[in-house]
């Protein structure tokens, strides 16, 4: 059984691929540089990417909340309607992401949706790592709690939904085990890395100036995510990891300790 992994070179996709391969399943990595190439903006690449595939994991790029996602996912659902399992990585508390989920399911009702909280790996592999290494992270977010989720837990959960029976059409909300503010998270990272790192809340306008050079739609997306996701709506824990894996999610402190080399 071959699993197509859209976003297979990204934070979650490469973890999902590694786990499936370790279990003896074959994978096809969905990437604009893959063989064959796969590009959300070029639907003519989708049929070849899905040829001979029986399951799919979808990490939509650049973000499941962008305006193009519902249309693309509805079309992808049609192209993938024959697959035995489809798992979509979605976001928590995002009406736009829910539109994208519904669009996929309109043509592929067997799809499983994983609504994930923010990944701890945003600090070690993503947007924030360079600022942490320079010793100061400044973001337009205040003292709100977020249950950061380890991308390894997300990948374990995604693999369970793909290889086990009983997850078709289901929705799971996945969070880490503890609410931390961004200041708390930076404090734990500084502690693990053994270096001084400060966190500062800045206005959206101040933050936008630090994204100088980024395309306007990317700046708008990032500002929208900070504005909408961290108003308190996601400041609660959910049980998706335990429901799917029968164990608790990994705590942020364990993540920070395991990734301390990323910030040295
Ligand atoms: N970060 C979070 O905290 C978080 C939390 C919940 C949900 N999410 C959702 O997670 C998804 C992103 O997943 P991720 O973090 O695993 O990925 P990621 O690390 O952001 O990597 C992006 C992936 O998408 C591919 N990609 C980029 N543009 C593409 C295009 N036009 N067509 C096809 N592939 C493209 C990239 O591959 P190539 O560059 O090789 O093409 C790469 O594999 C988004 O939908 C986001 O909404 C993120």
Coordinates of N, CA and C in Angstrom, one line a residue, residues 71-156:
X71 N -11.1 25.5 -2.2 CA -11.2 25.1 -3.6 C -10.3 23.9 -3.9
X72 N -9.0 24.1 -3.5 CA -8.0 23.0 -3.8 C -8.4 21.7 -3.1
X73 N -8.9 21.8 -1.9 CA -9.2 20.5 -1.2 C -10.4 19.9 -1.7
X74 N -11.4 20.7 -2.2 CA -12.6 20.1 -2.8 C -12.1 19.3 -4.1
X75 N -11.3 19.9 -4.9 CA -10.8 19.3 -6.1 C -9.9 18.1 -5.8
X76 N -9.1 18.2 -4.8 CA -8.2 17.1 -4.4 C -9.1 15.9 -3.9
X77 N -10.1 16.3 -3.1 CA -11.0 15.2 -2.6 C -11.6 14.4 -3.8
X78 N -12.0 15.1 -4.9 CA -12.6 14.4 -6.0 C -11.5 13.5 -6.6
X79 N -10.3 14.0 -6.8 CA -9.2 13.2 -7.4 C -8.8 12.0 -6.5
X80 N -9.1 12.2 -5.2 CA -8.6 11.1 -4.2 C -9.8 10.3 -3.6
X81 N -11.0 10.5 -4.2 CA -12.2 9.9 -3.7 C -12.1 8.4 -3.5
X82 N -11.3 7.8 -4.4 CA -11.2 6.3 -4.4 C -10.3 5.8 -3.3
X83 N -9.5 6.6 -2.6 CA -8.6 6.2 -1.6 C -9.3 5.6 -0.4
X84 N -8.6 4.6 0.3 CA -9.2 3.9 1.4 C -9.1 4.8 2.7
X85 N -8.1 5.7 2.8 CA -7.9 6.5 3.9 C -7.2 7.8 3.5
X86 N -7.8 8.9 4.1 CA -7.2 10.3 3.8 C -7.2 11.0 5.2
X87 N -6.0 11.5 5.6 CA -6.0 12.2 6.8 C -5.5 13.7 6.5
X88 N -6.3 14.6 7.0 CA -6.0 16.1 6.8 C -5.5 16.7 8.1
X89 N -4.4 17.3 8.0 CA -3.9 18.1 9.1 C -4.6 19.5 9.1
X90 N -5.3 19.8 10.1 CA -6.1 21.1 10.2 C -5.6 21.9 11.4
X91 N -6.2 23.1 11.5 CA -5.9 23.9 12.7 C -7.0 24.0 13.6
X92 N -6.7 24.4 14.9 CA -7.8 24.5 15.9 C -8.4 25.9 15.9
X93 N -9.7 26.0 16.1 CA -10.3 27.3 16.3 C -10.2 28.2 15.1
X94 N -10.1 27.7 13.9 CA -10.0 28.5 12.7 C -11.2 28.2 11.8
X95 N -12.2 29.2 11.7 CA -13.3 29.0 10.8 C -12.9 28.7 9.4
X96 N -11.8 29.4 9.0 CA -11.4 29.2 7.6 C -10.9 27.7 7.4
X97 N -10.2 27.2 8.4 CA -9.7 25.8 8.3 C -10.9 24.8 8.2
X98 N -12.0 25.2 9.0 CA -13.1 24.3 9.0 C -13.8 24.3 7.6
X99 N -13.8 25.4 6.9 CA -14.3 25.4 5.5 C -13.5 24.5 4.6
X100 N -12.2 24.5 4.8 CA -11.3 23.6 4.0 C -11.6 22.2 4.4
X101 N -11.8 21.8 5.6 CA -12.1 20.5 6.0 C -13.4 20.0 5.3
X102 N -14.4 20.9 5.4 CA -15.7 20.6 4.8 C -15.6 20.4 3.3
X103 N -14.8 21.2 2.7 CA -14.6 21.1 1.2 C -14.0 19.7 0.8
X104 N -13.0 19.3 1.6 CA -12.4 18.0 1.3 C -13.4 16.9 1.5
X105 N -14.2 17.0 2.6 CA -15.1 15.9 2.9 C -16.3 15.9 2.0
X106 N -16.6 17.0 1.3 CA -17.7 17.0 0.4 C -17.5 16.0 -0.7
X107 N -16.3 15.8 -1.1 CA -16.0 14.8 -2.1 C -15.3 13.5 -1.6
X108 N -14.8 13.6 -0.4 CA -14.1 12.4 0.2 C -14.5 12.3 1.7
X109 N -15.7 11.8 1.9 CA -16.3 11.8 3.2 C -15.5 10.8 4.2
X110 N -14.7 10.0 3.6 CA -13.9 9.0 4.4 C -12.8 9.8 5.2
X111 N -12.5 11.0 4.8 CA -11.4 11.7 5.4 C -11.5 11.9 6.9
X112 N -10.3 11.7 7.5 CA -10.2 12.0 8.9 C -9.5 13.3 9.1
X113 N -10.0 14.1 10.1 CA -9.4 15.4 10.3 C -8.7 15.5 11.7
X114 N -7.5 16.0 11.6 CA -6.8 16.2 12.9 C -6.6 17.7 13.1
X115 N -7.3 18.2 14.0 CA -7.2 19.7 14.3 C -6.1 19.8 15.4
X116 N -5.0 20.4 15.0 CA -3.8 20.4 15.9 C -3.6 21.8 16.4
X117 N -3.1 21.9 17.7 CA -2.7 23.1 18.2 C -1.3 23.5 17.7
X118 N -0.8 24.6 18.0 CA 0.5 25.0 17.5 C 1.6 24.1 17.8
X119 N 2.5 23.8 16.9 CA 3.6 22.8 17.1 C 4.7 23.4 17.9
X120 N 5.2 22.7 18.8 CA 6.4 23.0 19.6 C 7.5 23.3 18.6
X121 N 7.5 22.5 17.5 CA 8.6 22.6 16.5 C 8.7 23.9 15.8
X122 N 7.6 24.8 15.9 CA 7.7 26.1 15.3 C 8.9 26.8 16.0
X123 N 9.3 26.5 17.2 CA 10.4 27.1 17.9 C 11.7 26.5 17.5
X124 N 11.7 25.2 17.0 CA 13.0 24.6 16.8 C 13.3 24.3 15.3
X125 N 12.3 24.3 14.5 CA 12.5 24.1 13.0 C 11.8 25.1 12.2
X126 N 10.9 25.9 12.8 CA 10.1 26.8 12.0 C 10.5 28.3 12.1
X127 N 9.4 29.1 12.1 CA 9.5 30.5 12.0 C 10.4 31.2 13.0
X128 N 10.4 30.6 14.3 CA 11.0 31.4 15.4 C 12.4 31.0 15.7
X129 N 13.0 30.0 15.1 CA 14.3 29.5 15.5 C 15.4 30.5 15.4
X130 N 15.4 31.3 14.4 CA 16.6 32.2 14.2 C 16.5 33.3 15.3
X131 N 15.3 33.8 15.6 CA 15.2 34.8 16.7 C 15.6 34.2 18.0
X132 N 15.3 33.0 18.3 CA 15.7 32.4 19.6 C 17.2 32.3 19.7
X133 N 17.8 31.9 18.6 CA 19.3 31.8 18.6 C 19.9 33.2 18.8
X134 N 19.3 34.3 18.3 CA 19.9 35.6 18.5 C 19.5 36.1 19.9
X135 N 18.6 35.4 20.6 CA 18.4 35.8 22.0 C 17.1 36.6 22.3
X136 N 16.3 36.9 21.3 CA 15.1 37.7 21.5 C 14.0 37.3 20.6
X137 N 12.9 36.9 21.1 CA 11.7 36.6 20.3 C 10.7 37.6 20.6
X138 N 10.2 38.3 19.6 CA 9.2 39.4 19.8 C 8.0 39.1 18.9
X139 N 6.8 38.9 19.5 CA 5.6 38.5 18.7 C 4.4 39.2 19.1
X140 N 3.4 39.4 18.2 CA 2.2 40.1 18.6 C 1.2 39.2 19.4
X141 N 1.7 38.7 20.5 CA 0.8 37.8 21.3 C 1.1 38.0 22.8
X142 N 0.1 38.1 23.6 CA 0.2 38.4 25.0 C 0.3 37.2 25.8
X143 N -0.4 37.3 27.0 CA -0.2 36.3 28.0 C -1.3 35.2 27.9
X144 N -1.5 34.7 26.7 CA -2.5 33.7 26.5 C -1.9 32.3 26.5
X145 N -2.6 31.3 27.1 CA -2.1 29.9 27.1 C -2.3 29.2 25.8
X146 N -1.3 28.5 25.3 CA -1.5 27.6 24.1 C -0.9 26.2 24.5
X147 N -1.6 25.2 24.2 CA -1.1 23.8 24.5 C -0.3 23.3 23.4
X148 N 1.0 23.8 23.3 CA 1.8 23.4 22.2 C 1.9 21.9 22.0
X149 N 1.8 21.5 20.8 CA 1.8 20.0 20.5 C 3.1 19.6 19.8
X150 N 3.6 18.5 20.2 CA 4.9 18.0 19.6 C 4.5 17.4 18.3
X151 N 5.2 17.8 17.2 CA 5.0 17.3 15.9 C 5.2 15.7 15.8
X152 N 6.0 15.2 16.7 CA 6.1 13.7 16.8 C 4.8 13.1 17.2
X153 N 4.1 13.7 18.1 CA 2.8 13.2 18.6 C 1.8 13.3 17.4
X154 N 1.9 14.4 16.7 CA 1.0 14.6 15.6 C 1.2 13.5 14.5
X155 N 2.5 13.2 14.3 CA 2.8 12.2 13.3 C 2.4 10.8 13.8
X156 N 2.6 10.5 15.0 CA 2.1 9.2 15.5 C 0.6 9.1 15.4

